[in-house]
mmCIF file of N, CA and C in Angstrom:
data_model
loop_
_atom_site.group_PDB
_atom_site.id
_atom_site.type_symbol
_atom_site.label_atom_id
_atom_site.label_comp_id
_atom_site.label_asym_id
_atom_site.label_seq_id
_atom_site.Cartn_x
_atom_site.Cartn_y
_atom_site.Cartn_z
ATOM 1 N N UNK A 45 -8.046 -8.438 4.648
ATOM 2 C CA UNK A 45 -6.662 -7.774 5.378
ATOM 3 C C UNK A 45 -5.598 -8.742 5.450
ATOM 4 N N UNK A 46 -4.715 -8.441 4.647
ATOM 5 C CA UNK A 46 -3.524 -9.095 4.735
ATOM 6 C C UNK A 46 -2.145 -8.558 5.624
ATOM 7 N N UNK A 47 -1.440 -9.644 6.181
ATOM 8 C CA UNK A 47 -0.287 -8.816 7.107
ATOM 9 C C UNK A 47 1.130 -9.598 6.311
ATOM 10 N N UNK A 48 2.270 -8.544 5.999
ATOM 11 C CA UNK A 48 3.400 -9.104 5.797
ATOM 12 C C UNK A 48 4.049 -8.438 6.662
ATOM 13 N N UNK A 49 5.006 -9.280 7.078
ATOM 14 C CA UNK A 49 6.247 -8.840 8.115
ATOM 15 C C UNK A 49 7.711 -9.489 7.742
ATOM 16 N N UNK A 50 8.554 -8.644 7.779
ATOM 17 C CA UNK A 50 10.476 -9.115 7.119
ATOM 18 C C UNK A 50 10.640 -8.820 8.512
ATOM 19 N N UNK A 51 11.517 -10.038 8.650
ATOM 20 C CA UNK A 51 12.313 -10.343 9.567
ATOM 21 C C UNK A 51 13.784 -9.908 9.311
ATOM 22 N N UNK A 52 14.363 -9.156 10.165
ATOM 23 C CA UNK A 52 16.037 -9.097 9.882
ATOM 24 C C UNK A 52 16.974 -9.898 9.468
ATOM 25 N N UNK A 53 18.262 -10.449 8.768
ATOM 26 C CA UNK A 53 18.533 -11.377 9.042
ATOM 27 C C UNK A 53 19.093 -11.640 9.862
ATOM 28 N N UNK A 54 19.691 -12.637 10.430
ATOM 29 C CA UNK A 54 19.830 -13.197 11.999
ATOM 30 C C UNK A 54 21.458 -12.555 12.377
ATOM 31 N N UNK A 55 22.307 -12.244 11.210
ATOM 32 C CA UNK A 55 23.535 -11.603 11.021
ATOM 33 C C UNK A 55 23.469 -10.530 11.705
ATOM 34 N N UNK A 56 22.050 -9.664 11.513
ATOM 35 C CA UNK A 56 22.110 -8.346 12.115
ATOM 36 C C UNK A 56 21.192 -8.445 13.072
ATOM 37 N N UNK A 57 20.871 -9.601 13.607
ATOM 38 C CA UNK A 57 20.454 -9.880 15.058
ATOM 39 C C UNK A 57 18.916 -9.348 15.437
ATOM 40 N N UNK A 58 18.572 -8.210 14.832
ATOM 41 C CA UNK A 58 17.244 -7.636 15.168
ATOM 42 C C UNK A 58 16.373 -7.368 13.903
ATOM 43 N N UNK A 59 14.931 -7.055 14.281
ATOM 44 C CA UNK A 59 14.331 -7.785 15.469
ATOM 45 C C UNK A 59 13.986 -9.276 15.287
ATOM 46 N N UNK A 60 13.680 -10.191 16.484
ATOM 47 C CA UNK A 60 13.315 -11.180 16.608
ATOM 48 C C UNK A 60 12.199 -11.560 16.637
ATOM 49 N N UNK A 61 11.519 -12.458 16.950
ATOM 50 C CA UNK A 61 10.321 -12.730 16.711
ATOM 51 C C UNK A 61 9.416 -12.334 18.257
ATOM 52 N N UNK A 62 10.100 -12.296 18.884
ATOM 53 C CA UNK A 62 9.720 -11.971 20.380
ATOM 54 C C UNK A 62 9.535 -10.149 20.373
ATOM 55 N N UNK A 63 10.111 -9.559 19.624
ATOM 56 C CA UNK A 63 9.698 -8.247 19.164
ATOM 57 C C UNK A 63 8.693 -7.638 17.973
ATOM 58 N N UNK A 64 8.149 -8.810 17.709
ATOM 59 C CA UNK A 64 6.971 -8.462 16.607
ATOM 60 C C UNK A 64 5.761 -8.848 17.623
ATOM 61 N N UNK A 65 5.289 -7.414 18.039
ATOM 62 C CA UNK A 65 3.452 -7.798 18.414
ATOM 63 C C UNK A 65 2.822 -8.461 17.331
ATOM 64 N N UNK A 66 3.122 -8.103 16.115
ATOM 65 C CA UNK A 66 1.856 -8.418 15.243
ATOM 66 C C UNK A 66 2.310 -9.849 14.586
ATOM 67 N N UNK A 67 3.051 -10.650 15.304
ATOM 68 C CA UNK A 67 3.255 -12.002 15.201
ATOM 69 C C UNK A 67 3.175 -12.320 16.471
ATOM 70 N N UNK A 68 2.886 -12.147 17.370
ATOM 71 C CA UNK A 68 3.152 -12.720 18.788
ATOM 72 C C UNK A 68 1.664 -12.599 19.281
ATOM 73 N N UNK A 69 0.864 -12.158 18.709
ATOM 74 C CA UNK A 69 -0.403 -12.297 19.325
ATOM 75 C C UNK A 69 -1.309 -10.892 19.466
ATOM 76 N N UNK A 70 -0.458 -10.154 19.329
ATOM 77 C CA UNK A 70 -0.977 -8.359 19.671
ATOM 78 C C UNK A 70 -1.636 -7.984 18.350
ATOM 79 N N UNK A 71 -2.077 -8.267 17.264
ATOM 80 C CA UNK A 71 -2.467 -8.218 15.737
ATOM 81 C C UNK A 71 -4.001 -8.058 16.045
ATOM 82 N N UNK A 72 -4.396 -7.372 14.883
ATOM 83 C CA UNK A 72 -6.177 -7.524 14.610
ATOM 84 C C UNK A 72 -5.832 -8.127 13.672
ATOM 85 N N UNK A 73 -4.806 -8.784 13.170
ATOM 86 C CA UNK A 73 -5.135 -9.574 11.477
ATOM 87 C C UNK A 73 -4.574 -11.177 12.382
ATOM 88 N N UNK A 74 -5.782 -12.063 11.764
ATOM 89 C CA UNK A 74 -5.921 -13.371 12.391
ATOM 90 C C UNK A 74 -4.276 -14.017 11.446
ATOM 91 N N UNK A 75 -4.137 -14.960 12.391
ATOM 92 C CA UNK A 75 -2.676 -15.883 12.038
ATOM 93 C C UNK A 75 -2.947 -16.059 10.027
ATOM 94 N N UNK A 76 -3.960 -16.756 10.179
ATOM 95 C CA UNK A 76 -4.128 -17.263 8.760
ATOM 96 C C UNK A 76 -4.163 -16.220 7.378
ATOM 97 N N UNK A 77 -3.655 -15.015 7.949
ATOM 98 C CA UNK A 77 -3.609 -13.645 7.027
ATOM 99 C C UNK A 77 -2.326 -13.260 7.326
ATOM 100 N N UNK A 78 -1.599 -13.625 7.766
ATOM 101 C CA UNK A 78 -0.038 -12.963 7.933
ATOM 102 C C UNK A 78 0.976 -13.846 6.958
ATOM 103 N N UNK A 79 1.786 -12.970 6.637
ATOM 104 C CA UNK A 79 2.933 -13.814 5.946
ATOM 105 C C UNK A 79 4.032 -13.618 6.326
ATOM 106 N N UNK A 80 5.158 -14.126 6.572
ATOM 107 C CA UNK A 80 6.048 -13.655 7.568
ATOM 108 C C UNK A 80 7.624 -14.283 6.225
ATOM 109 N N UNK A 81 8.144 -12.985 5.970
ATOM 110 C CA UNK A 81 9.584 -13.122 4.891
ATOM 111 C C UNK A 81 10.978 -13.117 5.670
ATOM 112 N N UNK A 82 11.793 -13.619 5.508
ATOM 113 C CA UNK A 82 13.036 -13.692 6.243
ATOM 114 C C UNK A 82 14.111 -14.438 5.134
ATOM 115 N N UNK A 83 15.161 -13.527 5.297
ATOM 116 C CA UNK A 83 16.343 -14.364 4.565
ATOM 117 C C UNK A 83 16.865 -15.666 5.243
ATOM 118 N N UNK A 84 17.326 -15.740 5.948
ATOM 119 C CA UNK A 84 17.236 -17.346 6.828
ATOM 120 C C UNK A 84 16.328 -17.724 7.196
ATOM 121 N N UNK A 85 16.430 -19.318 6.608
ATOM 122 C CA UNK A 85 15.033 -20.055 6.928
ATOM 123 C C UNK A 85 15.230 -20.210 8.467
ATOM 124 N N UNK A 86 16.070 -19.800 9.583
ATOM 125 C CA UNK A 86 15.839 -20.603 10.767
ATOM 126 C C UNK A 86 15.145 -19.249 11.218
ATOM 127 N N UNK A 87 14.860 -18.370 10.937
ATOM 128 C CA UNK A 87 13.888 -17.747 11.694
ATOM 129 C C UNK A 87 12.551 -18.019 12.144
ATOM 130 N N UNK A 88 12.330 -19.349 11.221
ATOM 131 C CA UNK A 88 11.120 -19.465 11.600
ATOM 132 C C UNK A 88 11.058 -20.106 12.931
ATOM 133 N N UNK A 89 12.047 -20.739 13.286
ATOM 134 C CA UNK A 89 12.295 -21.469 14.975
ATOM 135 C C UNK A 89 11.892 -20.200 16.040
ATOM 136 N N UNK A 90 11.882 -18.543 15.574
ATOM 137 C CA UNK A 90 11.368 -17.934 16.788
ATOM 138 C C UNK A 90 10.400 -17.533 16.740
ATOM 139 N N UNK A 91 9.583 -18.025 15.593
ATOM 140 C CA UNK A 91 8.205 -17.711 15.755
ATOM 141 C C UNK A 91 7.099 -18.797 16.148
ATOM 142 N N UNK A 92 6.298 -18.240 17.352
ATOM 143 C CA UNK A 92 4.817 -18.934 17.751
ATOM 144 C C UNK A 92 4.460 -19.600 16.781
ATOM 145 N N UNK A 93 3.976 -21.061 17.267
ATOM 146 C CA UNK A 93 3.516 -22.081 16.667
ATOM 147 C C UNK A 93 1.977 -21.339 16.220
ATOM 148 N N UNK A 94 1.835 -21.844 14.612
ATOM 149 C CA UNK A 94 0.820 -21.226 14.186
ATOM 150 C C UNK A 94 0.350 -19.608 14.420
ATOM 151 N N UNK A 95 1.560 -18.897 14.093
ATOM 152 C CA UNK A 95 1.402 -17.778 14.152
ATOM 153 C C UNK A 95 1.296 -17.264 12.829
ATOM 154 N N UNK A 96 1.745 -17.665 11.659
ATOM 155 C CA UNK A 96 1.308 -16.891 10.152
ATOM 156 C C UNK A 96 0.926 -18.381 9.602
ATOM 157 N N UNK A 97 0.368 -17.886 8.297
ATOM 158 C CA UNK A 97 -0.066 -18.809 7.462
ATOM 159 C C UNK A 97 0.871 -19.360 6.847
ATOM 160 N N UNK A 98 1.983 -18.107 6.295
ATOM 161 C CA UNK A 98 3.172 -18.569 5.501
ATOM 162 C C UNK A 98 4.469 -17.967 5.761
ATOM 163 N N UNK A 99 5.396 -18.477 5.871
ATOM 164 C CA UNK A 99 6.889 -18.604 5.954
ATOM 165 C C UNK A 99 7.773 -18.263 4.642
ATOM 166 N N UNK A 100 8.234 -17.399 4.207
ATOM 167 C CA UNK A 100 9.005 -17.668 3.205
ATOM 168 C C UNK A 100 10.584 -17.056 3.146
ATOM 169 N N UNK A 101 11.163 -17.961 2.719
ATOM 170 C CA UNK A 101 12.863 -17.759 2.895
ATOM 171 C C UNK A 101 13.540 -18.375 1.781
ATOM 172 N N UNK A 102 15.214 -17.853 1.922
ATOM 173 C CA UNK A 102 16.004 -18.475 0.725
ATOM 174 C C UNK A 102 17.051 -18.613 1.851
ATOM 175 N N UNK A 103 18.121 -18.097 1.293
ATOM 176 C CA UNK A 103 19.646 -18.371 1.820
ATOM 177 C C UNK A 103 20.628 -19.880 1.616
ATOM 178 N N UNK A 104 19.665 -20.899 1.667
ATOM 179 C CA UNK A 104 20.695 -21.907 1.366
ATOM 180 C C UNK A 104 20.886 -22.714 -0.119
ATOM 181 N N UNK A 105 20.164 -21.685 -0.937
ATOM 182 C CA UNK A 105 20.401 -21.783 -2.540
ATOM 183 C C UNK A 105 20.033 -23.274 -2.715
ATOM 184 N N UNK A 106 19.361 -23.733 -2.155
ATOM 185 C CA UNK A 106 18.907 -25.233 -2.267
ATOM 186 C C UNK A 106 20.094 -26.436 -2.397
ATOM 187 N N UNK A 107 21.390 -26.008 -1.678
ATOM 188 C CA UNK A 107 22.435 -26.653 -1.768
ATOM 189 C C UNK A 107 23.182 -26.469 -3.178
ATOM 190 N N UNK A 108 23.880 -24.783 -3.082
ATOM 191 C CA UNK A 108 24.367 -24.654 -4.443
ATOM 192 C C UNK A 108 25.355 -26.040 -5.452
ATOM 193 N N UNK A 109 26.311 -26.117 -4.396
ATOM 194 C CA UNK A 109 26.988 -26.920 -5.337
ATOM 195 C C UNK A 109 26.295 -28.058 -4.663
ATOM 196 N N UNK A 110 25.515 -29.250 -5.158
ATOM 197 C CA UNK A 110 25.235 -30.344 -4.729
ATOM 198 C C UNK A 110 26.226 -31.413 -4.502
ATOM 199 N N UNK A 111 26.084 -32.140 -2.970
ATOM 200 C CA UNK A 111 26.784 -32.904 -2.551
ATOM 201 C C UNK A 111 25.970 -34.635 -2.237
ATOM 202 N N UNK A 112 27.049 -35.371 -2.376
ATOM 203 C CA UNK A 112 26.025 -36.464 -1.625
ATOM 204 C C UNK A 112 26.009 -36.607 -0.267
ATOM 205 N N UNK A 113 24.949 -37.132 0.189
ATOM 206 C CA UNK A 113 24.862 -37.317 1.823
ATOM 207 C C UNK A 113 24.786 -36.110 2.376
ATOM 208 N N UNK A 114 24.110 -35.118 1.757
ATOM 209 C CA UNK A 114 24.132 -33.948 2.143
ATOM 210 C C UNK A 114 25.337 -33.455 3.264
ATOM 211 N N UNK A 115 26.315 -33.277 2.416
ATOM 212 C CA UNK A 115 27.525 -32.896 2.929
ATOM 213 C C UNK A 115 27.526 -31.484 2.886
ATOM 214 N N UNK A 116 27.148 -30.733 2.085
ATOM 215 C CA UNK A 116 27.025 -29.439 2.010
ATOM 216 C C UNK A 116 26.755 -28.646 3.378
ATOM 217 N N UNK A 117 25.265 -29.445 3.734
ATOM 218 C CA UNK A 117 24.819 -28.687 4.939
ATOM 219 C C UNK A 117 25.703 -29.442 6.460
ATOM 220 N N UNK A 118 26.316 -30.739 5.983
ATOM 221 C CA UNK A 118 26.909 -30.985 7.576
ATOM 222 C C UNK A 118 28.370 -30.610 7.481
ATOM 223 N N UNK A 119 28.844 -30.035 6.334
ATOM 224 C CA UNK A 119 30.060 -29.424 6.480
ATOM 225 C C UNK A 119 30.299 -28.052 6.294
ATOM 226 N N UNK A 120 29.556 -27.736 5.802
ATOM 227 C CA UNK A 120 29.651 -26.174 5.718
ATOM 228 C C UNK A 120 28.720 -24.779 6.233
ATOM 229 N N UNK A 121 27.325 -25.976 6.508
ATOM 230 C CA UNK A 121 26.620 -24.696 7.314
ATOM 231 C C UNK A 121 26.220 -25.426 8.800
ATOM 232 N N UNK A 122 25.892 -24.650 9.698
ATOM 233 C CA UNK A 122 25.297 -24.622 10.975
ATOM 234 C C UNK A 122 24.119 -24.408 11.336
ATOM 235 N N UNK A 123 22.950 -24.071 9.892
ATOM 236 C CA UNK A 123 21.854 -23.701 10.207
ATOM 237 C C UNK A 123 21.027 -24.719 11.307
ATOM 238 N N UNK A 124 20.136 -24.486 11.826
ATOM 239 C CA UNK A 124 19.332 -25.554 12.587
ATOM 240 C C UNK A 124 18.204 -26.159 11.569
ATOM 241 N N UNK A 125 17.775 -25.542 10.873
ATOM 242 C CA UNK A 125 16.763 -26.031 9.826
ATOM 243 C C UNK A 125 17.087 -27.158 9.098
ATOM 244 N N UNK A 126 18.598 -26.733 8.493
ATOM 245 C CA UNK A 126 18.870 -27.711 7.459
ATOM 246 C C UNK A 126 19.716 -29.009 8.262
ATOM 247 N N UNK A 127 19.859 -29.198 9.704
ATOM 248 C CA UNK A 127 20.279 -30.106 10.365
ATOM 249 C C UNK A 127 19.126 -31.081 10.287
ATOM 250 N N UNK A 128 17.901 -30.055 10.193
ATOM 251 C CA UNK A 128 16.573 -31.204 10.547
ATOM 252 C C UNK A 128 16.005 -31.591 9.141
ATOM 253 N N UNK A 129 16.273 -31.373 8.221
ATOM 254 C CA UNK A 129 16.272 -31.815 7.074
ATOM 255 C C UNK A 129 15.702 -30.885 6.244
ATOM 256 N N UNK A 130 15.265 -29.785 6.146
ATOM 257 C CA UNK A 130 14.539 -28.766 5.602
ATOM 258 C C UNK A 130 15.778 -27.589 4.922
ATOM 259 N N UNK A 131 15.769 -27.952 3.755
ATOM 260 C CA UNK A 131 16.363 -27.145 3.014
ATOM 261 C C UNK A 131 16.125 -26.699 1.621
ATOM 262 N N UNK A 132 14.670 -26.964 1.210
ATOM 263 C CA UNK A 132 14.293 -26.387 -0.014
ATOM 264 C C UNK A 132 12.895 -26.751 -0.152
ATOM 265 N N UNK A 133 11.847 -25.936 -0.712
ATOM 266 C CA UNK A 133 10.824 -26.492 -1.061
ATOM 267 C C UNK A 133 9.650 -25.800 0.007
ATOM 268 N N UNK A 134 8.367 -26.907 -0.062
ATOM 269 C CA UNK A 134 7.306 -26.488 0.899
ATOM 270 C C UNK A 134 7.486 -27.753 2.288
ATOM 271 N N UNK A 135 7.179 -26.983 3.189
ATOM 272 C CA UNK A 135 6.982 -27.868 4.149
ATOM 273 C C UNK A 135 6.177 -27.311 5.174
ATOM 274 N N UNK A 136 5.698 -28.165 6.450
ATOM 275 C CA UNK A 136 5.121 -27.143 7.742
ATOM 276 C C UNK A 136 5.746 -27.834 8.249
ATOM 277 N N UNK A 137 5.923 -26.584 9.422
ATOM 278 C CA UNK A 137 6.511 -26.730 10.994
ATOM 279 C C UNK A 137 5.677 -25.826 11.935
ATOM 280 N N UNK A 138 5.813 -26.671 12.969
ATOM 281 C CA UNK A 138 5.248 -25.726 14.097
ATOM 282 C C UNK A 138 3.731 -25.273 13.306
ATOM 283 N N UNK A 139 2.955 -25.614 12.546
ATOM 284 C CA UNK A 139 1.825 -25.214 12.170
ATOM 285 C C UNK A 139 1.945 -24.192 11.311
ATOM 286 N N UNK A 140 3.042 -23.749 10.830
ATOM 287 C CA UNK A 140 3.091 -22.501 9.763
ATOM 288 C C UNK A 140 3.242 -23.416 8.166
ATOM 289 N N UNK A 141 3.026 -23.050 7.381
ATOM 290 C CA UNK A 141 3.286 -23.558 5.965
ATOM 291 C C UNK A 141 4.913 -22.920 6.019
ATOM 292 N N UNK A 142 5.726 -23.465 5.292
ATOM 293 C CA UNK A 142 6.739 -22.512 4.766
ATOM 294 C C UNK A 142 7.458 -23.114 3.760
ATOM 295 N N UNK A 143 8.448 -22.200 2.809
ATOM 296 C CA UNK A 143 8.865 -22.449 1.488
ATOM 297 C C UNK A 143 9.955 -21.821 1.565
ATOM 298 N N UNK A 144 11.100 -22.639 1.313
ATOM 299 C CA UNK A 144 12.663 -22.375 1.145
ATOM 300 C C UNK A 144 12.755 -22.131 0.060
ATOM 301 N N UNK A 145 13.431 -21.128 -1.057
ATOM 302 C CA UNK A 145 13.348 -21.080 -2.747
ATOM 303 C C UNK A 145 15.008 -21.440 -2.521
ATOM 304 N N UNK A 146 15.252 -22.172 -3.509
ATOM 305 C CA UNK A 146 16.336 -22.213 -4.103
ATOM 306 C C UNK A 146 16.977 -21.341 -4.993
ATOM 307 N N UNK A 147 16.349 -19.945 -5.089
ATOM 308 C CA UNK A 147 16.670 -18.663 -5.674
ATOM 309 C C UNK A 147 17.636 -18.789 -6.969
ATOM 310 N N UNK A 148 17.967 -18.046 -7.518
ATOM 311 C CA UNK A 148 19.037 -17.876 -8.963
ATOM 312 C C UNK A 148 20.357 -17.704 -8.990
ATOM 313 N N UNK A 149 20.305 -17.124 -7.377
ATOM 314 C CA UNK A 149 22.138 -16.942 -6.964
ATOM 315 C C UNK A 149 23.211 -17.776 -6.558
ATOM 316 N N UNK A 150 23.896 -17.246 -6.419
ATOM 317 C CA UNK A 150 24.982 -17.984 -6.142
ATOM 318 C C UNK A 150 25.705 -17.240 -5.012
ATOM 319 N N UNK A 151 26.644 -17.783 -3.798
ATOM 320 C CA UNK A 151 27.596 -17.344 -2.883
ATOM 321 C C UNK A 151 28.864 -17.768 -2.783
ATOM 322 N N UNK A 152 29.541 -16.892 -2.748
ATOM 323 C CA UNK A 152 31.513 -17.286 -2.843
ATOM 324 C C UNK A 152 31.863 -17.520 -4.161
ATOM 325 N N UNK A 153 31.228 -18.707 -4.813
ATOM 326 C CA UNK A 153 31.983 -19.288 -6.172
ATOM 327 C C UNK A 153 30.811 -19.378 -7.266
ATOM 328 N N UNK A 154 30.838 -18.592 -7.928
ATOM 329 C CA UNK A 154 29.866 -18.225 -9.046
ATOM 330 C C UNK A 154 29.186 -19.569 -10.018
ATOM 331 N N UNK A 155 28.859 -20.446 -8.966
ATOM 332 C CA UNK A 155 28.560 -21.572 -10.025
ATOM 333 C C UNK A 155 27.558 -22.514 -8.869
ATOM 334 N N UNK A 156 26.333 -23.149 -9.940
ATOM 335 C CA UNK A 156 26.211 -23.991 -9.352
ATOM 336 C C UNK A 156 25.924 -25.425 -10.223
ATOM 337 N N UNK A 157 25.779 -26.417 -9.072
ATOM 338 C CA UNK A 157 26.244 -27.896 -9.638
ATOM 339 C C UNK A 157 25.022 -28.692 -9.438
ATOM 340 N N UNK A 158 24.569 -29.325 -10.136
ATOM 341 C CA UNK A 158 23.190 -30.214 -9.955
ATOM 342 C C UNK A 158 22.807 -29.783 -8.940
ATOM 343 N N UNK A 159 22.250 -28.558 -8.932
ATOM 344 C CA UNK A 159 21.070 -27.414 -8.076
ATOM 345 C C UNK A 159 20.306 -26.049 -9.124
ATOM 346 N N UNK A 160 19.485 -26.853 -9.553
ATOM 347 C CA UNK A 160 18.823 -25.868 -10.547
ATOM 348 C C UNK A 160 18.511 -24.507 -9.908
ATOM 349 N N UNK A 161 18.562 -23.544 -10.457
ATOM 350 C CA UNK A 161 18.041 -22.540 -9.743
ATOM 351 C C UNK A 161 16.563 -22.163 -10.218
ATOM 352 N N UNK A 162 16.163 -21.214 -9.490
ATOM 353 C CA UNK A 162 14.417 -21.525 -8.767
ATOM 354 C C UNK A 162 13.893 -20.028 -8.815
ATOM 355 N N UNK A 163 13.183 -19.552 -10.167
ATOM 356 C CA UNK A 163 12.347 -18.024 -9.718
ATOM 357 C C UNK A 163 10.928 -18.701 -9.401
ATOM 358 N N UNK A 164 10.711 -18.343 -7.828
ATOM 359 C CA UNK A 164 9.480 -19.070 -7.375
ATOM 360 C C UNK A 164 8.047 -17.894 -7.429
ATOM 361 N N UNK A 165 6.906 -18.678 -7.345
ATOM 362 C CA UNK A 165 5.804 -17.746 -7.800
ATOM 363 C C UNK A 165 4.843 -18.299 -6.640
ATOM 364 N N UNK A 166 4.602 -17.585 -5.740
ATOM 365 C CA UNK A 166 3.638 -18.077 -4.744
ATOM 366 C C UNK A 166 2.450 -17.063 -5.130
ATOM 367 N N UNK A 167 1.016 -18.125 -5.077
ATOM 368 C CA UNK A 167 0.160 -17.422 -5.391
ATOM 369 C C UNK A 167 -0.818 -17.885 -4.135
ATOM 370 N N UNK A 168 -1.316 -16.638 -3.503
ATOM 371 C CA UNK A 168 -1.701 -16.358 -2.282
ATOM 372 C C UNK A 168 -3.237 -16.174 -2.770
ATOM 373 N N UNK A 169 -3.667 -15.663 -3.421
ATOM 374 C CA UNK A 169 -5.151 -15.491 -4.080
ATOM 375 C C UNK A 169 -6.031 -16.948 -3.852
ATOM 376 N N UNK A 170 -5.459 -17.973 -4.564
ATOM 377 C CA UNK A 170 -5.981 -19.126 -4.229
ATOM 378 C C UNK A 170 -6.808 -19.248 -2.766
ATOM 379 N N UNK A 171 -5.736 -19.205 -1.512
ATOM 380 C CA UNK A 171 -5.958 -19.271 -0.299
ATOM 381 C C UNK A 171 -6.728 -18.092 0.177
ATOM 382 N N UNK A 172 -6.545 -16.903 -0.565
ATOM 383 C CA UNK A 172 -7.629 -16.309 0.062
ATOM 384 C C UNK A 172 -9.307 -16.338 -0.515
ATOM 385 N N UNK A 173 -9.556 -16.890 -1.496
ATOM 386 C CA UNK A 173 -10.738 -17.279 -1.622
ATOM 387 C C UNK A 173 -10.997 -18.474 -1.197
ATOM 388 N N UNK A 174 -10.038 -19.344 -0.750
ATOM 389 C CA UNK A 174 -10.342 -20.377 0.189
ATOM 390 C C UNK A 174 -11.264 -19.927 1.687
ATOM 391 N N UNK A 175 -10.216 -19.011 2.124
ATOM 392 C CA UNK A 175 -10.704 -18.414 3.594
ATOM 393 C C UNK A 175 -11.766 -17.743 3.331
ATOM 394 N N UNK A 176 -12.086 -17.062 2.368
ATOM 395 C CA UNK A 176 -13.170 -16.129 2.081
ATOM 396 C C UNK A 176 -14.840 -17.027 1.755
ATOM 397 N N UNK A 177 -14.453 -17.937 1.272
ATOM 398 C CA UNK A 177 -15.615 -19.355 1.146
ATOM 399 C C UNK A 177 -16.087 -19.843 2.587
ATOM 400 N N UNK A 178 -15.220 -19.994 3.954
ATOM 401 C CA UNK A 178 -15.358 -20.538 4.509
ATOM 402 C C UNK A 178 -15.903 -19.463 5.688
ATOM 403 N N UNK A 179 -15.781 -18.121 5.396
ATOM 404 C CA UNK A 179 -16.412 -17.244 6.203
ATOM 405 C C UNK A 179 -18.048 -17.095 5.448
#
């Protein structure tokens, strides 16, 4: 049994991780079988440590218009995760594997400059087989 949980966008404000009994510990599904999906990657900062196997997000577009010295993230954005250096790709934070997709779209300006679009395919079956072999 796997559990997928979608978090509302930060702009909408709710629900936060504090209102998610499935992720905060009142679930019969083990954290190794939980996947949390959110638009804004900063939502991972609301999750308790090791409360999910995987966190998936987008929003940053991988730096839609690449600027040297990470200027896009320093000047145009105020997200906490970007200021911590997490803007795209796979990483682990607070015991949760996370992936920020660069996506294929654009925001405001219909242009991507030195930031290739990305269509991400996540294969959880491989991880599922690994879990089953441990049991």
